[in-house]
Amino acid sequence: MSEYEKVLLKNVGKPNSRQLATYVEGGGYSGAKRALEHTPDDVIDVVKRANLRGRGGAGFPAGVKWTFLPKDREVTYLCVNADESEPPTFSNRVLMEEDPHQLLEGILIAGYATQATVAYLYMRAEFTEQYHIMQKAIDEAYEAGYFGKNILNSGYSLECYIHRGAGAYVCGEETGLIESLEGKRGWPRIKPPFPAIQGAFGKPTVVNNVETLANLPHIVNRGADWFLGIGPEGSSGPKLFCISGAVKKPGCYEGAMDFSVRELIESDRFGGGMRDGLKVKAVMPGGISMGILTADELDMKMDFSDPAKYGLLGLGTASAIVIDDRTDIRQVLRNVARFFAHESCGQCTQCREGTSWMYKMTNRVERGLGRMQDIELLGEIPAKMGMMPGLSICGLSDGAAFAISTIVEKFRSELEDYVRNENDDAVRIALEIAN
Amino acid sequence: MAKIILNNQEVETREGIPVLQAALEAGLNVPHYCYHPGLSVVASCRLCLMEMKMPHPKTGELGWAPKLMPSCQTPVRDGMEVRFDSDKVHENQERCMEFFLLNHPLDCPVCDQAGECHLQDYSYHFGKSESRMVDQKHVTPKKDVGPRTLLYSDRCVMCSRCVRFCDEVAGTGELCITNRGSKAEIDAFPGKPLANPMQGNVVDICPVGCLLDKDFLFQQRVWFLKSADSICTGCSTGCSIRIDQNEDHVHRLKPRFNPRVNQWWMCDEGRFGFKYIHDKNRLTRLKLRRGESFESLRWESLAETVRYRFEDVAKKQSDKKIAVVLSPFMACEEAWLLVKTIREVAPEATLVLGPVPTVEQDERFPVGATNGDTKFIIRKEKCPNRNGIELIIKHFGGNTETFDAFVEQAGAGEFAAAWISGGYPTEWVSKDFAKAAGKIPFKVVHDLFGSALTDEATLVIPACSFAERDGTFVNATGVVQPFARAIKPPQGCKRDGQFFYELAELEGLYQSPTVLGMMAAEIDEFKEVYVPPQLPEHQH
Amino acid sequence: MAWKAIDRVNAPAEESPSLSEPLKEKIRGFFDRYPTKRAVLIPALHMIQDDHGYVGWKAMEEVAELLEITPSDVFDTVSFYSHFWTHPKGEKVVMACRSISCDLLGADRVLDECKKVLGIGDHETTPDGKYSLMTEECLAACDHGPCLMINEKMHKCVDPANVRKILEDDANDKLDIPRSNLYDGANRTSA
Ligand SMILES: Cc1cc2nc3c(=O)[nH]c(=O)nc-3n(C[C@H](O)[C@H](O)[C@H](O)COP(=O)(O)O)c2cc1C
Ligand code: SF4
Ligand code: SF4
Ligand code: FES
Ligand code: FES
């Protein structure tokens, strides 16, 4: 783990960090000004060279995504993904709460690079305080001429509106978000066409995460090489990490992607070690969708490539829940299964039925009414769902699959111990009595 | 044209159509729910998945892609290779079927759809017989979603076809999806029920027994039904339909695919407008006036009676006219035989097209559609064959008259005799017409129901409904389409075509294609008859 | 009909509030933010819920008219999102996080305490109309679990022993930062 100077969170804790004046005093909006002095393609170019990979979960390079926009477009929309609903992730909250103008500057830069006409900041409904903070900041920015017509006399115009969600995890998926923005249920769309070609209101659209955009002022100001110099190849740049659960200092921290899960838990810079003398039993290091690690797998690096070696879906939101050794794995399993059953949008058969069936089983397993066959099924069903094997429209079901299957795989013997003596008939009878 | 390799076999198909459509057309039984060729593609049921060969992202070598692909969403490209016969594909189908049945109440014994249900069929072909779920099923309610339609939520597979139909074809959008995940249901806004003029189609396209027709509910097990391919007589659109009957009782009409006319759809007016067929008040007795009252006439004597009486009038009252009023409900063949007969015995007979029931204007769908984006038209002309009858009249030429002129002249006593064909499903004899007809001394009235006309007729011939007849109609856009008979005429009636055939002194049994052949020899328009292609066996 | 079926043929019997003219005007104020009127639906539903306490049938019908969509479109959207209530709720909604971090930190004990203090279950409302209770998935404040949100106010690191105190505090839903009233209903007076 290298020395690290905070970039994204450098204003956190400063007095009045939310105010435009404070932000500008610290050099804020200089990146945007610089960008407006260059051509949009120059800006795309530097972001591409920096290889800024999306922080929303999928890790797709932002600069590359922008180049998918058709050349001859007239209208472009920028959607800023602030739906942050992946348990246990809260880094976007911190960014918006503590330094709203950093995000707004990022929006302006991305807007300019993509020649967007309107930026919609899609915020989940439960971001209440953060909404008021962002709206205030937007008002300030408009007043100072950072949004609106002919921004800073550059000839470029951008409107920026907050669009509040209403409680649905799947609206974080980019096409679910677009549907929701259009006033519909957040059913993700089939692709192709991709949003870059036909997104919001049928027009070319870019969707980027809050943290991705927060990086832009710094890339524009300090250059691609600076960005590439932070962290390992393929995982460069400043990154936020969340940690919660049984650690001494739960919170959102910044660093390069050059340390392990163990360090995230133990280091004084981050989690500060386990609290109350507890031991690590398991960690879900990238948000629950990415899957679980056992206590033996804490050497996994928090970067874009290492998680796959541990059977995980990816780095995800780089947000770890640390599960201690007193925890019954059945509780974790049931909780995770419930989340996906509750949040599945319901269009794809495998996801709709699979998640709800798995929740029923895990619920029963937790109540001591599990069958061996349930454990089999909890291994089998996830193996046959998700977008990766082509079985669904969006990635929610991949998340469900990885979360559940890695728990079942990695904690199989513990689960089997709970259900070893059960048989179908006993379960049926017990269920009838219980229900 | 495109050639693709489908399950290891080269198949010719069309560039750009969904691979699923190509596979179905090639005769494959590919299970699918959400795909319907008349609706937008949503690729959500994930049942139609296939394997496809793609270039390896690194080496560029062509090989089976690791992902399954929705065949409904993948367009045909010349040279592509796909397969549906692999273990991977079968495994997905089996899994899906298990999922569809998890919360299904398995109430097939009391379900109307049983026998024509794609949950049953697919489970049988692609599924397993046992559910591995021991937990409680979700219980979802029945809903009275419209005046004609019931929704059994618990049988739904969430294919969203019904919702898309209302949005995209009817353009009325009454149905919606509520809630999310496994709690998602189809619903309608209270007080804004499913009631658009095309709503019956949702029952047809629902692949399972979720949306059901109240009219048909618990009437028949579908496996007892026998069908005939007919044409709807509700309006001049001339939708291809199927008449489903059992023991000579018509239970329902269903649209038949017809790319030139009605696509997959029909309207409710046509669908439910057949009830008059079994009306107890239908005329069923061939009868001849004797003084103040009627006496029965034997069908064998009809031809002779008609020919003799018309010939007689023509000869003896040459100062007066004879009319033949043809109904726009008649088949072309029937009209042709009739005119041919009468003109043989009374060459000067005046040909008249009977009243054409018409409402204010056509109804276009989706609601608000203009010419370009119209998907369906319910036409203002509420009869199937005005165009056909006009063709016949034009062909025979000679004396012709509009109906209004005929009524006027008849009122002035200019006609000595008239053949009047009705066959309208509703009352059609106006007071004026009845009054004018009173001035015609000799009247043959051929109709479905009694009226002021039949009361005063000399000869009353009970007519048959369209379900009992066969022949051809020419629709509003000039498409000549054959229709077949589905049921026997009621006791006492004789198939119209048959007695017209006998009237024309032709030997043997009436066969509409034979008569059509004779007509085609004289009239070019009848040389080409349009029979829509059958849907592929496994398309639904 | 011999069996029970939910009636969609007839308009609902229960009364529900209409959109006031100021509220409609506020909704129209959002029109120029989006290229379609339908996109104003979710903001409009927030405003309606703020004014009426919930989104009733009448409001759905009227907002459909305002946005030139069908009432069923509105019903569809309303029912998809967990934030909207289609029947009256309490003045304050207590949202208890139940996702993984909060759960492992004792969210169930907090929820049980809420139920006990309020005397209601999940998605229920106290007889005095003051509180409704619901569980929610991760509120994005997992570093401070277990979390309880009361209307706009997040309560962090909630100890079950403090639940009563929190719920008895009249100001338990008040924010101590400047609010934007953009998404509020037209009736709300405090800004
Ligand atoms: C089920 C699901 C939920 C998602 N939720 C979020 C989210 O809350 N925030 C987010 O930024 N991206 C989320 N994503 C990822 C987005 O689809 C998309 O990749 C991202 O917003 C792109 O931004 P980025 O490239 O800047 O990361 C989610 C994806 C899925 C499949
Ligand atoms: S995978 Fe699940 S959440 Fe995603 S579109 Fe399909 S059903 Fe909806
Ligand atoms: S009711 Fe029928 S057509 Fe509609 S979604 Fe359900 S299964 Fe499909
Ligand atoms: S996904 Fe292709 S038919 Fe449903
Ligand atoms: S798990 Fe409760 S706030 Fe994230």
PDB file of C-alpha atoms and ligand atoms in Angstrom, chain A residues 88, chain C residues 97 99-102 138-142 147, ligand 5:
ATOM      1  CA  PRO A  88     -23.473  -1.717   1.558  1.00  0.00           C
TER       2      PRO A  88
ATOM      3  CA  CYS C  97     -33.230  -0.429   6.863  1.00  0.00           C
ATOM      4  CA  SER C  99     -30.170  -4.776   4.376  1.00  0.00           C
ATOM      5  CA  ILE C 100     -27.028  -6.632   5.212  1.00  0.00           C
ATOM      6  CA  SER C 101     -24.971  -4.124   7.217  1.00  0.00           C
ATOM      7  CA  CYS C 102     -27.853  -2.895   9.279  1.00  0.00           C
ATOM      8  CA  CYS C 138     -30.046  -0.356   2.095  1.00  0.00           C
ATOM      9  CA  LEU C 139     -30.354   3.385   2.677  1.00  0.00           C
ATOM     10  CA  ALA C 140     -26.726   4.027   1.693  1.00  0.00           C
ATOM     11  CA  ALA C 141     -25.619   4.881   5.205  1.00  0.00           C
ATOM     12  CA  CYS C 142     -24.286   1.467   6.142  1.00  0.00           C
ATOM     13  CA  CYS C 147     -30.409   3.151  10.218  1.00  0.00           C
TER      14      CYS C 147
HETATM   15  S1  FES D   5     -27.462  -1.707   4.922  1.00  0.00           S
HETATM   16 FE1  FES D   5     -28.606  -0.287   6.056  1.00  0.00          FE
HETATM   17  S2  FES D   5     -27.971   1.557   5.173  1.00  0.00           S
HETATM   18 FE2  FES D   5     -26.899   0.106   3.964  1.00  0.00          FE
END
